Short mmCIF file of C-alpha atoms in Angstrom, two decimals:
data_model
loop_
_atom_site.label_atom_id
_atom_site.label_comp_id
_atom_site.label_asym_id
_atom_site.label_seq_id
_atom_site.Cartn_x
_atom_site.Cartn_y
_atom_site.Cartn_z
CA MET Z 1 -21.77 -19.95 3.12
CA SER Z 2 -21.42 -21.53 5.79
CA ASP Z 3 -21.72 -19.35 9.25
CA ASP Z 4 -18.69 -20.34 10.52
CA TYR Z 5 -16.63 -17.52 7.94
CA ASP Z 6 -17.20 -14.13 7.64
CA PHE Z 7 -16.44 -14.30 4.07
CA ASP Z 8 -15.94 -16.67 1.73
CA LEU Z 9 -12.93 -15.25 0.87
CA PHE Z 10 -10.73 -12.68 2.63
CA VAL Z 11 -8.08 -11.03 -0.25
CA ILE Z 12 -4.89 -9.20 1.59
CA GLY Z 13 -3.68 -6.83 -1.46
CA ALA Z 14 -5.42 -5.06 -3.29
CA GLY Z 15 -3.92 -4.97 -6.23
CA SER Z 16 -4.12 -5.23 -9.87
CA GLY Z 17 -4.63 -9.07 -9.52
CA GLY Z 18 -6.20 -8.51 -5.57
CA VAL Z 19 -9.07 -6.32 -7.35
CA ARG Z 20 -9.67 -9.16 -10.40
CA ALA Z 21 -10.84 -11.84 -8.56
CA SER Z 22 -12.15 -10.15 -6.17
CA ARG Z 23 -14.30 -8.52 -8.24
CA VAL Z 24 -15.25 -11.66 -9.78
CA ALA Z 25 -15.07 -13.96 -7.32
CA ALA Z 26 -17.89 -11.18 -6.08
CA GLY Z 27 -19.26 -12.07 -8.86
CA HIS Z 28 -19.78 -15.22 -9.22
CA GLY Z 29 -22.00 -14.88 -5.43
CA ALA Z 30 -19.54 -15.26 -4.19
CA ARG Z 31 -19.06 -12.79 -0.25
CA VAL Z 32 -15.83 -10.85 -0.29
CA ALA Z 33 -13.40 -8.94 1.50
CA VAL Z 34 -10.14 -6.98 0.99
CA ALA Z 35 -7.48 -5.27 3.46
CA GLU Z 36 -5.56 -3.41 1.46
CA GLU Z 37 -3.01 -1.06 4.31
CA TYR Z 38 -1.42 1.48 1.53
CA LYS Z 39 -3.98 3.05 -1.48
CA VAL Z 40 -6.22 0.78 -4.34
CA GLY Z 41 -4.33 0.34 -7.31
CA GLY Z 42 -1.42 -1.40 -6.52
CA THR Z 43 2.42 -1.27 -6.93
CA CYS Z 44 0.72 -1.23 -11.50
CA VAL Z 45 -1.41 2.01 -10.16
CA ILE Z 46 -0.67 3.83 -7.78
CA ARG Z 47 3.60 4.13 -7.44
CA GLY Z 48 4.97 1.64 -10.86
CA CYS Z 49 3.70 0.88 -14.26
CA VAL Z 50 0.50 4.12 -14.82
CA PRO Z 51 2.51 7.00 -13.34
CA LYS Z 52 6.13 5.93 -15.03
CA LYS Z 53 4.00 6.24 -17.59
CA LEU Z 54 2.97 9.17 -17.76
CA LEU Z 55 6.84 10.45 -16.19
CA VAL Z 56 7.68 8.49 -19.35
CA TYR Z 57 4.40 10.71 -22.01
CA GLY Z 58 5.72 13.87 -19.63
CA ALA Z 59 9.97 13.74 -20.67
CA HIS Z 60 9.10 12.30 -24.74
CA PHE Z 61 7.90 16.49 -25.37
CA ALA Z 62 11.56 17.78 -24.98
CA GLU Z 63 11.91 15.92 -28.18
CA ASP Z 64 9.41 16.21 -29.33
CA LEU Z 65 9.76 20.28 -28.74
CA LYS Z 66 12.97 20.71 -30.61
CA ASP Z 67 11.27 18.44 -33.21
CA ALA Z 68 9.06 20.84 -34.09
CA ARG Z 69 11.16 23.47 -35.48
CA ARG Z 70 12.17 21.36 -38.55
CA PHE Z 71 8.04 20.62 -39.25
CA GLY Z 72 7.75 24.30 -39.38
CA TRP Z 73 6.28 25.12 -36.03
CA ASN Z 74 7.86 28.31 -34.03
CA VAL Z 75 8.58 26.95 -30.84
CA PRO Z 76 10.42 29.20 -28.06
CA ASP Z 77 13.08 27.90 -26.15
CA CYS Z 78 11.28 25.59 -22.90
CA ALA Z 79 11.54 25.21 -19.55
CA PHE Z 80 10.30 22.33 -17.48
CA ASP Z 81 8.35 22.94 -14.57
CA TRP Z 82 8.55 18.98 -13.17
CA PRO Z 83 6.23 20.82 -9.87
CA THR Z 84 3.23 20.85 -12.29
CA LEU Z 85 3.96 17.58 -13.59
CA ARG Z 86 4.64 15.73 -10.27
CA ASP Z 87 1.32 17.40 -8.94
CA ASN Z 88 -0.86 16.54 -11.57
CA VAL Z 89 0.20 13.23 -12.24
CA ILE Z 90 -0.70 12.45 -8.70
CA GLY Z 91 -3.94 13.94 -9.49
CA GLU Z 92 -4.78 11.03 -12.15
CA VAL Z 93 -3.86 8.15 -10.07
CA SER Z 94 -6.04 9.61 -6.91
CA ARG Z 95 -8.69 9.37 -8.78
CA LEU Z 96 -7.53 6.21 -10.57
CA GLU Z 97 -7.87 5.06 -6.96
CA GLY Z 98 -11.67 5.89 -6.68
CA LEU Z 99 -12.18 4.13 -9.99
CA TYR Z 100 -10.57 0.98 -8.57
CA GLN Z 101 -12.43 1.00 -5.11
CA GLN Z 102 -15.69 2.04 -6.56
CA THR Z 103 -14.92 -0.76 -8.99
CA LEU Z 104 -14.92 -3.43 -5.58
CA ASP Z 105 -17.83 -1.24 -4.01
CA ASN Z 106 -19.81 -1.35 -6.87
CA ASN Z 107 -19.20 -5.58 -6.83
CA LYS Z 108 -20.21 -5.54 -3.06
CA VAL Z 109 -16.70 -6.22 -1.59
CA THR Z 110 -16.02 -5.13 1.80
CA THR Z 111 -12.23 -2.79 2.41
CA PHE Z 112 -10.96 -3.27 4.81
CA HIS Z 113 -8.37 0.18 4.29
CA GLU Z 114 -5.86 -2.07 7.02
CA ARG Z 115 -2.79 -3.45 7.25
CA ALA Z 116 -3.86 -7.66 7.14
CA THR Z 117 -2.07 -10.63 9.18
CA ILE Z 118 -2.98 -14.40 8.45
CA GLU Z 119 -3.75 -15.71 12.01
CA GLY Z 120 -3.94 -19.56 10.16
CA PRO Z 121 -5.71 -21.48 7.62
CA HIS Z 122 -9.41 -19.76 7.85
CA GLU Z 123 -8.66 -16.89 9.84
CA VAL Z 124 -7.28 -13.75 8.99
CA ARG Z 125 -6.31 -10.41 12.19
CA LEU Z 126 -6.65 -6.79 11.28
CA ALA Z 127 -4.82 -4.07 11.82
CA SER Z 128 -7.71 -3.02 14.27
CA GLY Z 129 -8.16 -6.10 16.17
CA ARG Z 130 -10.00 -7.59 15.27
CA LEU Z 131 -10.04 -11.60 13.65
CA VAL Z 132 -11.82 -12.74 10.73
CA LYS Z 133 -12.56 -16.10 9.45
CA ALA Z 134 -13.27 -17.25 5.96
CA LYS Z 135 -13.57 -20.19 4.07
CA TYR Z 136 -10.38 -18.91 0.99
CA ILE Z 137 -7.53 -16.30 1.93
CA LEU Z 138 -5.74 -14.95 -1.37
CA VAL Z 139 -2.21 -13.50 -1.22
CA ALA Z 140 -1.73 -10.67 -3.73
CA THR Z 141 1.07 -8.67 -1.83
CA GLY Z 142 2.91 -7.83 -4.90
CA ALA Z 143 6.60 -6.87 -4.49
CA TRP Z 144 8.67 -4.76 -3.00
CA PRO Z 145 11.19 -2.85 -4.46
CA ASN Z 146 15.26 -4.06 -3.10
CA VAL Z 147 17.21 -1.81 -1.12
CA PRO Z 148 21.34 -2.65 -1.67
CA ASP Z 149 22.41 -3.89 2.26
CA VAL Z 150 25.51 -1.25 2.11
CA PRO Z 151 26.82 1.47 4.75
CA GLY Z 152 24.75 4.99 3.70
CA ALA Z 153 21.63 2.95 1.57
CA GLU Z 154 18.92 4.67 3.11
CA LEU Z 155 20.40 7.80 1.67
CA GLY Z 156 19.17 6.21 -2.40
CA ILE Z 157 15.57 6.68 -3.44
CA THR Z 158 13.57 4.46 -4.44
CA SER Z 159 10.36 3.79 -7.74
CA ASN Z 160 8.11 3.68 -4.73
CA GLU Z 161 9.81 7.70 -3.11
CA VAL Z 162 10.93 8.61 -7.17
CA PHE Z 163 7.09 10.22 -8.08
CA HIS Z 164 7.16 12.43 -4.57
CA LEU Z 165 10.79 14.62 -5.27
CA GLU Z 166 10.14 17.65 -4.71
CA LYS Z 167 12.86 19.39 -7.21
CA MET Z 168 13.99 17.78 -9.96
CA PRO Z 169 18.25 17.61 -9.94
CA ARG Z 170 21.17 18.55 -11.95
CA ARG Z 171 22.85 14.63 -11.33
CA VAL Z 172 21.07 10.70 -11.27
CA ALA Z 173 22.32 7.91 -10.02
CA ILE Z 174 20.71 5.08 -10.88
CA PHE Z 175 21.69 1.48 -10.00
CA GLY Z 176 20.80 -1.19 -11.66
CA GLY Z 177 20.86 -2.33 -15.72
CA GLY Z 178 16.82 -3.83 -16.06
CA TYR Z 179 14.07 -1.75 -17.76
CA ILE Z 180 12.54 0.49 -14.01
CA ALA Z 181 16.59 1.42 -14.65
CA ASN Z 182 16.74 2.50 -18.26
CA GLU Z 183 12.92 3.98 -18.61
CA PHE Z 184 14.42 6.69 -15.78
CA ALA Z 185 17.76 6.75 -17.74
CA GLY Z 186 15.59 7.76 -20.51
CA ILE Z 187 13.09 10.49 -18.21
CA PHE Z 188 15.47 11.98 -15.59
CA HIS Z 189 18.13 11.90 -19.01
CA GLU Z 190 14.87 14.66 -21.29
CA PHE Z 191 14.39 16.57 -17.89
CA ALA Z 192 17.64 17.78 -18.56
CA CYS Z 193 19.49 15.23 -15.15
CA GLU Z 194 23.00 14.75 -15.86
CA VAL Z 195 23.10 10.76 -15.17
CA THR Z 196 24.32 8.05 -15.25
CA LEU Z 197 23.94 4.25 -14.73
CA VAL Z 198 25.67 2.24 -12.62
CA LEU Z 199 25.21 -1.53 -12.79
CA ARG Z 200 26.92 -5.21 -11.72
CA GLY Z 201 27.54 -6.94 -13.70
CA ASP Z 202 28.79 -6.06 -17.64
CA GLN Z 203 25.69 -5.66 -20.30
CA ILE Z 204 21.56 -3.69 -19.25
CA LEU Z 205 18.25 -5.70 -20.25
CA ARG Z 206 19.29 -9.68 -19.42
CA GLY Z 207 16.98 -11.90 -20.86
CA TYR Z 208 16.53 -8.99 -24.16
CA ASP Z 209 17.05 -10.41 -27.24
CA GLU Z 210 21.02 -9.18 -27.35
CA GLN Z 211 20.48 -7.45 -30.90
CA ILE Z 212 18.07 -4.83 -29.44
CA ARG Z 213 20.04 -4.46 -25.73
CA ASP Z 214 22.73 -3.55 -27.74
CA ARG Z 215 21.88 -0.90 -29.84
CA LEU Z 216 19.78 0.76 -26.84
CA LEU Z 217 22.71 1.36 -25.50
CA GLN Z 218 24.40 2.76 -28.12
CA ILE Z 219 21.36 4.97 -28.34
CA SER Z 220 21.30 6.38 -24.98
CA MET Z 221 24.99 6.82 -24.85
CA SER Z 222 25.16 8.81 -28.04
CA LYS Z 223 21.97 11.18 -25.84
CA GLY Z 224 24.98 11.71 -23.19
CA ILE Z 225 23.29 8.85 -20.05
CA GLN Z 226 26.12 7.87 -19.01
CA PHE Z 227 27.15 4.20 -18.26
CA ARG Z 228 29.29 2.48 -15.41
CA PHE Z 229 29.62 -1.40 -16.00
CA ASN Z 230 30.98 -4.09 -13.70
CA ALA Z 231 30.58 -1.32 -10.50
CA PRO Z 232 28.75 -3.17 -7.80
CA LEU Z 233 27.80 -0.24 -5.14
CA GLU Z 234 30.21 -0.22 -1.72
CA ARG Z 235 29.01 2.97 -0.11
CA ILE Z 236 26.96 6.30 0.03
CA GLU Z 237 28.44 10.02 1.57
CA LYS Z 238 26.50 12.40 2.08
CA GLN Z 239 28.65 15.37 1.14
CA GLU Z 240 28.63 18.97 3.83
CA ASP Z 241 26.17 20.89 0.79
CA GLY Z 242 23.75 17.77 0.81
CA SER Z 243 25.39 16.05 -2.42
CA LEU Z 244 26.27 12.61 -2.44
CA LYS Z 245 28.96 10.41 -2.72
CA VAL Z 246 29.04 7.41 -3.85
CA PHE Z 247 31.91 4.55 -3.18
CA ILE Z 248 31.92 1.41 -5.89
CA THR Z 249 33.91 -1.26 -6.60
CA GLY Z 250 37.17 -0.32 -9.03
CA GLY Z 251 36.15 3.04 -10.24
CA ALA Z 252 36.08 6.23 -8.58
CA PRO Z 253 34.07 7.28 -6.89
CA ILE Z 254 30.59 9.41 -8.54
CA GLU Z 255 29.32 12.50 -6.83
CA THR Z 256 25.45 12.86 -7.34
CA ASP Z 257 22.18 14.98 -6.19
CA LEU Z 258 20.16 12.23 -6.57
CA VAL Z 259 20.48 8.04 -5.64
CA LEU Z 260 17.57 6.24 -7.32
CA PHE Z 261 17.81 1.96 -6.47
CA ALA Z 262 16.77 -0.36 -9.35
CA THR Z 263 17.76 -3.44 -8.36
CA GLY Z 264 15.22 -5.28 -8.91
CA ARG Z 265 12.02 -6.69 -6.64
CA ASN Z 266 11.36 -9.11 -3.97
CA PRO Z 267 7.93 -10.43 -2.95
CA LYS Z 268 6.40 -9.32 0.06
CA ILE Z 269 5.61 -11.50 2.49
CA ASP Z 270 7.34 -10.27 5.23
CA GLY Z 271 5.55 -10.01 8.07
CA LEU Z 272 2.51 -11.87 6.31
CA GLY Z 273 2.44 -14.69 8.85
CA LEU Z 274 2.48 -16.88 6.39
CA GLU Z 275 4.11 -19.46 9.09
CA ASN Z 276 1.18 -19.21 11.39
CA ALA Z 277 -0.44 -21.35 8.93
CA GLY Z 278 2.06 -23.17 7.44
CA VAL Z 279 2.93 -21.53 3.52
CA GLU Z 280 5.74 -22.71 1.66
CA ILE Z 281 8.61 -20.40 0.71
CA GLU Z 282 10.60 -21.32 -2.81
CA LYS Z 283 13.35 -18.18 -3.00
CA GLY Z 284 12.22 -15.72 -1.10
CA ALA Z 285 8.35 -15.94 -3.12
CA ILE Z 286 4.90 -17.95 -1.81
CA LYS Z 287 5.21 -21.57 -3.88
CA VAL Z 288 1.88 -21.80 -5.46
CA ASP Z 289 0.66 -24.62 -8.32
CA ALA Z 290 -0.51 -24.16 -11.74
CA HIS Z 291 -3.63 -23.23 -9.74
CA SER Z 292 -2.30 -20.38 -7.97
CA ARG Z 293 -2.48 -23.11 -5.13
CA THR Z 294 0.00 -22.99 -2.56
CA ASN Z 295 0.62 -26.40 -0.28
CA VAL Z 296 -2.89 -25.05 2.33
CA GLU Z 297 -6.14 -25.89 0.43
CA SER Z 298 -7.40 -23.05 2.52
CA ILE Z 299 -4.67 -20.33 0.76
CA TYR Z 300 -3.98 -19.64 -2.45
CA ALA Z 301 -1.52 -16.64 -3.78
CA VAL Z 302 -1.72 -14.68 -7.34
CA GLY Z 303 0.92 -11.88 -8.55
CA ASP Z 304 4.51 -10.90 -8.46
CA VAL Z 305 4.71 -12.28 -4.61
CA THR Z 306 4.63 -15.80 -6.18
CA ASN Z 307 7.19 -14.35 -8.04
CA ARG Z 308 6.06 -16.12 -11.30
CA VAL Z 309 5.64 -12.92 -14.25
CA GLN Z 310 6.11 -10.01 -12.54
CA LEU Z 311 3.52 -8.51 -14.78
CA THR Z 312 0.37 -7.34 -14.05
CA PRO Z 313 -1.27 -8.39 -17.16
CA VAL Z 314 -0.15 -11.65 -15.79
CA ALA Z 315 -2.03 -10.79 -11.78
CA ILE Z 316 -5.14 -9.43 -13.22
CA ARG Z 317 -5.47 -12.49 -15.74
CA GLU Z 318 -4.53 -15.09 -12.30
CA GLY Z 319 -6.66 -13.35 -9.86
CA HIS Z 320 -9.21 -14.04 -12.17
CA ALA Z 321 -8.33 -17.36 -12.95
CA PHE Z 322 -8.34 -17.49 -9.16
CA ALA Z 323 -11.86 -16.39 -8.95
CA ASP Z 324 -12.86 -19.20 -11.78
CA THR Z 325 -11.55 -21.83 -11.01
CA VAL Z 326 -12.63 -21.72 -7.18
CA PHE Z 327 -15.87 -19.93 -7.12
CA GLY Z 328 -17.43 -19.94 -10.51
CA GLY Z 329 -16.57 -23.39 -11.44
CA ASN Z 330 -14.86 -23.70 -14.68
CA PRO Z 331 -11.27 -24.69 -13.36
CA ARG Z 332 -8.18 -23.63 -15.64
CA THR Z 333 -5.22 -22.23 -15.87
CA VAL Z 334 -2.89 -19.64 -17.05
CA ASP Z 335 -0.92 -20.28 -20.09
CA TYR Z 336 2.31 -17.85 -19.51
CA ASP Z 337 3.97 -18.67 -22.87
CA CYS Z 338 4.53 -15.66 -25.78
CA ILE Z 339 3.49 -13.29 -22.60
CA PRO Z 340 5.13 -9.84 -25.08
CA SER Z 341 7.04 -6.92 -22.92
CA ALA Z 342 8.64 -3.79 -23.28
CA VAL Z 343 10.64 -1.72 -21.82
CA PHE Z 344 8.87 1.76 -21.87
CA SER Z 345 13.36 4.12 -22.80
CA HIS Z 346 13.73 5.73 -24.74
CA PRO Z 347 13.41 5.11 -27.81
CA PRO Z 348 10.83 2.01 -26.14
CA ILE Z 349 11.42 -2.08 -26.86
CA GLY Z 350 8.60 -4.37 -27.31
CA ALA Z 351 9.80 -7.69 -27.40
CA VAL Z 352 7.72 -11.19 -27.81
CA GLY Z 353 8.92 -15.01 -28.03
CA MET Z 354 11.87 -16.33 -27.84
CA THR Z 355 15.33 -13.80 -28.46
CA GLU Z 356 17.58 -14.80 -31.17
CA GLY Z 357 19.67 -16.44 -28.43
CA GLU Z 358 16.94 -18.78 -27.15
CA ALA Z 359 15.91 -20.75 -30.24
CA ARG Z 360 18.96 -21.30 -31.54
CA ASN Z 361 19.80 -22.63 -28.13
CA LYS Z 362 16.27 -25.07 -28.09
CA LEU Z 363 15.22 -25.07 -31.99
CA GLY Z 364 18.85 -25.07 -33.93
CA ASN Z 365 17.85 -24.33 -37.30
CA VAL Z 366 17.17 -20.96 -36.55
CA LYS Z 367 16.33 -17.83 -39.72
CA VAL Z 368 16.47 -14.35 -38.11
CA TYR Z 369 14.86 -11.71 -40.62
CA THR Z 370 15.30 -7.52 -39.61
CA SER Z 371 15.32 -4.63 -41.09
CA ASP Z 372 16.85 -1.35 -39.36
CA PHE Z 373 15.66 2.10 -40.65
CA ARG Z 374 15.58 5.96 -40.06
CA PRO Z 375 11.76 6.71 -39.23
CA MET Z 376 10.93 8.79 -41.87
CA LYS Z 377 9.21 10.99 -38.36
CA ASN Z 378 13.01 11.12 -37.78
CA THR Z 379 14.92 12.11 -41.29
CA LEU Z 380 12.75 15.29 -41.92
CA ALA Z 381 12.97 16.41 -37.68
CA ASN Z 382 17.35 15.56 -38.19
CA ARG Z 383 17.70 12.51 -35.69
CA ASN Z 384 19.33 10.39 -37.36
CA GLU Z 385 18.41 8.09 -34.24
CA ARG Z 386 17.78 4.79 -36.26
CA SER Z 387 15.31 1.96 -35.34
CA LEU Z 388 15.47 -1.74 -35.12
CA TYR Z 389 13.61 -4.70 -36.05
CA LYS Z 390 13.86 -8.56 -36.01
CA LEU Z 391 12.25 -11.74 -36.55
CA VAL Z 392 13.57 -14.77 -34.65
CA CYS Z 393 11.69 -17.99 -36.88
CA ASN Z 394 12.61 -21.13 -36.75
CA GLY Z 395 13.92 -22.61 -39.38
CA LEU Z 396 12.21 -25.24 -40.87
CA THR Z 397 8.70 -24.73 -40.14
CA ASP Z 398 9.20 -21.24 -40.57
CA GLN Z 399 7.10 -20.28 -37.48
CA VAL Z 400 8.07 -16.69 -36.01
CA VAL Z 401 8.73 -18.22 -32.51
CA GLY Z 402 10.07 -14.90 -31.27
CA ILE Z 403 9.76 -10.63 -32.36
CA HIS Z 404 11.93 -7.76 -31.01
CA MET Z 405 11.74 -3.96 -31.33
CA LEU Z 406 13.47 -0.60 -30.66
CA SER Z 407 11.75 2.61 -32.40
CA PRO Z 408 8.80 4.91 -31.58
CA ASP Z 409 5.90 3.85 -30.30
CA ALA Z 410 7.40 0.06 -30.60
CA PRO Z 411 5.16 -1.46 -27.26
CA GLU Z 412 2.04 0.31 -29.72
CA ILE Z 413 3.15 -2.16 -32.77
CA LEU Z 414 3.67 -5.23 -31.02
CA GLN Z 415 0.71 -5.84 -29.17
CA ALA Z 416 -0.94 -6.57 -32.72
CA ALA Z 417 1.68 -8.25 -33.65
CA ALA Z 418 2.23 -10.49 -30.30
CA ILE Z 419 -0.81 -12.12 -31.37
CA ALA Z 420 0.73 -13.58 -34.25
CA VAL Z 421 3.44 -14.95 -32.15
CA LYS Z 422 0.71 -16.98 -29.71
CA ALA Z 423 -1.54 -18.03 -32.70
CA GLY Z 424 2.46 -19.90 -34.59
CA LEU Z 425 1.65 -17.68 -38.44
CA THR Z 426 3.88 -18.38 -40.27
CA LYS Z 427 6.83 -15.43 -41.83
CA ALA Z 428 5.07 -16.53 -45.37
CA ASP Z 429 2.07 -15.12 -43.58
CA PHE Z 430 3.86 -12.29 -42.63
CA ASP Z 431 5.32 -12.14 -46.14
CA ALA Z 432 1.32 -12.48 -48.05
CA THR Z 433 -0.17 -9.06 -45.26
CA VAL Z 434 0.04 -6.28 -47.42
CA ALA Z 435 2.21 -3.32 -46.20
CA LEU Z 436 0.62 -0.08 -44.70
CA HIS Z 437 2.35 2.88 -45.74
CA PRO Z 438 3.75 4.29 -44.32
CA SER Z 439 4.41 3.87 -41.37
CA MET Z 440 6.50 1.29 -39.21
CA ALA Z 441 5.16 -0.95 -39.44
CA GLU Z 442 4.79 -1.98 -42.52
CA GLU Z 443 8.48 -2.55 -41.99
CA LEU Z 444 7.37 -6.18 -40.09
CA VAL Z 445 5.38 -7.55 -43.36
CA LEU Z 446 9.08 -6.08 -45.54
CA MET Z 447 12.44 -8.09 -44.01
CA ARG Z 448 13.87 -10.03 -46.84
#
């Protein structure tokens, strides 16, 4: 390392991408520092997918306890205690935060628990006032929930605050139609809240297969979740009894106890000092090339702050590839093709590859196979909820170009199935595989 620099690499943000980049770069022999103004672990671990998935598990017990009676278990009426789940989840998050910090310490990464901003191509200013010089700077500050600019918006909360509610509300209005909105709609509904999902447009889960999202909408409505489509938010007012009154365009006001904004996430770049180094911004995100480098040779960015694909596993791969490229002598890029995704709704969605609509637009000749069935557990539980699996194939080559599933355990099943899509396997390969019976997964190899 040159004497001109305090560190070879300075990382701003200790989330999934930043921690991976720090650890791998240090493993390649670089002297690394990372600054984190909140908690080590980032959005996913601290206030995102990990605590949310724990709430999903907790919510599932509402149906599982009811179903258990059909399986011979004498389950009494059970009361849900929100503070117990909340505090246990917060405790688990704290444990994971400690593990992430331990990873940094074990790899001899210096951690600054304070905000850092960019002063120049090789300079970072800490909140304490210290100026640090680094040969390379990596921005990995993630994204931040979007809050609508309307009167009374401060009366609502985002996914950042939802894990710390003092008590469970009786009524919840959720704004948004994406995966976060639908996941929390399912969670709050299972916790016995009256849930209303309010959307500016006319459909949920844009980008997912139309047939799958329509089925989720039907199931959600049958469970009692209410939907307001084409209903832009106008304002929110607090009532004398502490409740909220939500005014929307073209519809009656909604009376609720909690407003949750789930209207997307924006790259977190405000106040970072990017302009001090001349870093180029495009559509509100840091513009980078295939190697995650900005227009400034010494400054890189990975994860949600680049707004390429806002998924934790993608940020981790970008951080790893960056470290290998810059410090490991192994230049490589991330392959963004066939990235699997999940929506942990009730029931959950798993998806990989092209939707039917995308395939028809791109390939023209398409064959689609579906399996619409009632899972065995649901039959004995006397639950009418049906699962839907879908294979989208190239009509000329027989290659499976997309798999879409709405079913219990769909994300768990899809992870293995995604390998087949990534490998370019054909429908004949699926057909030639012997079914694992009885299982829900066997439907993937039984479609005709």
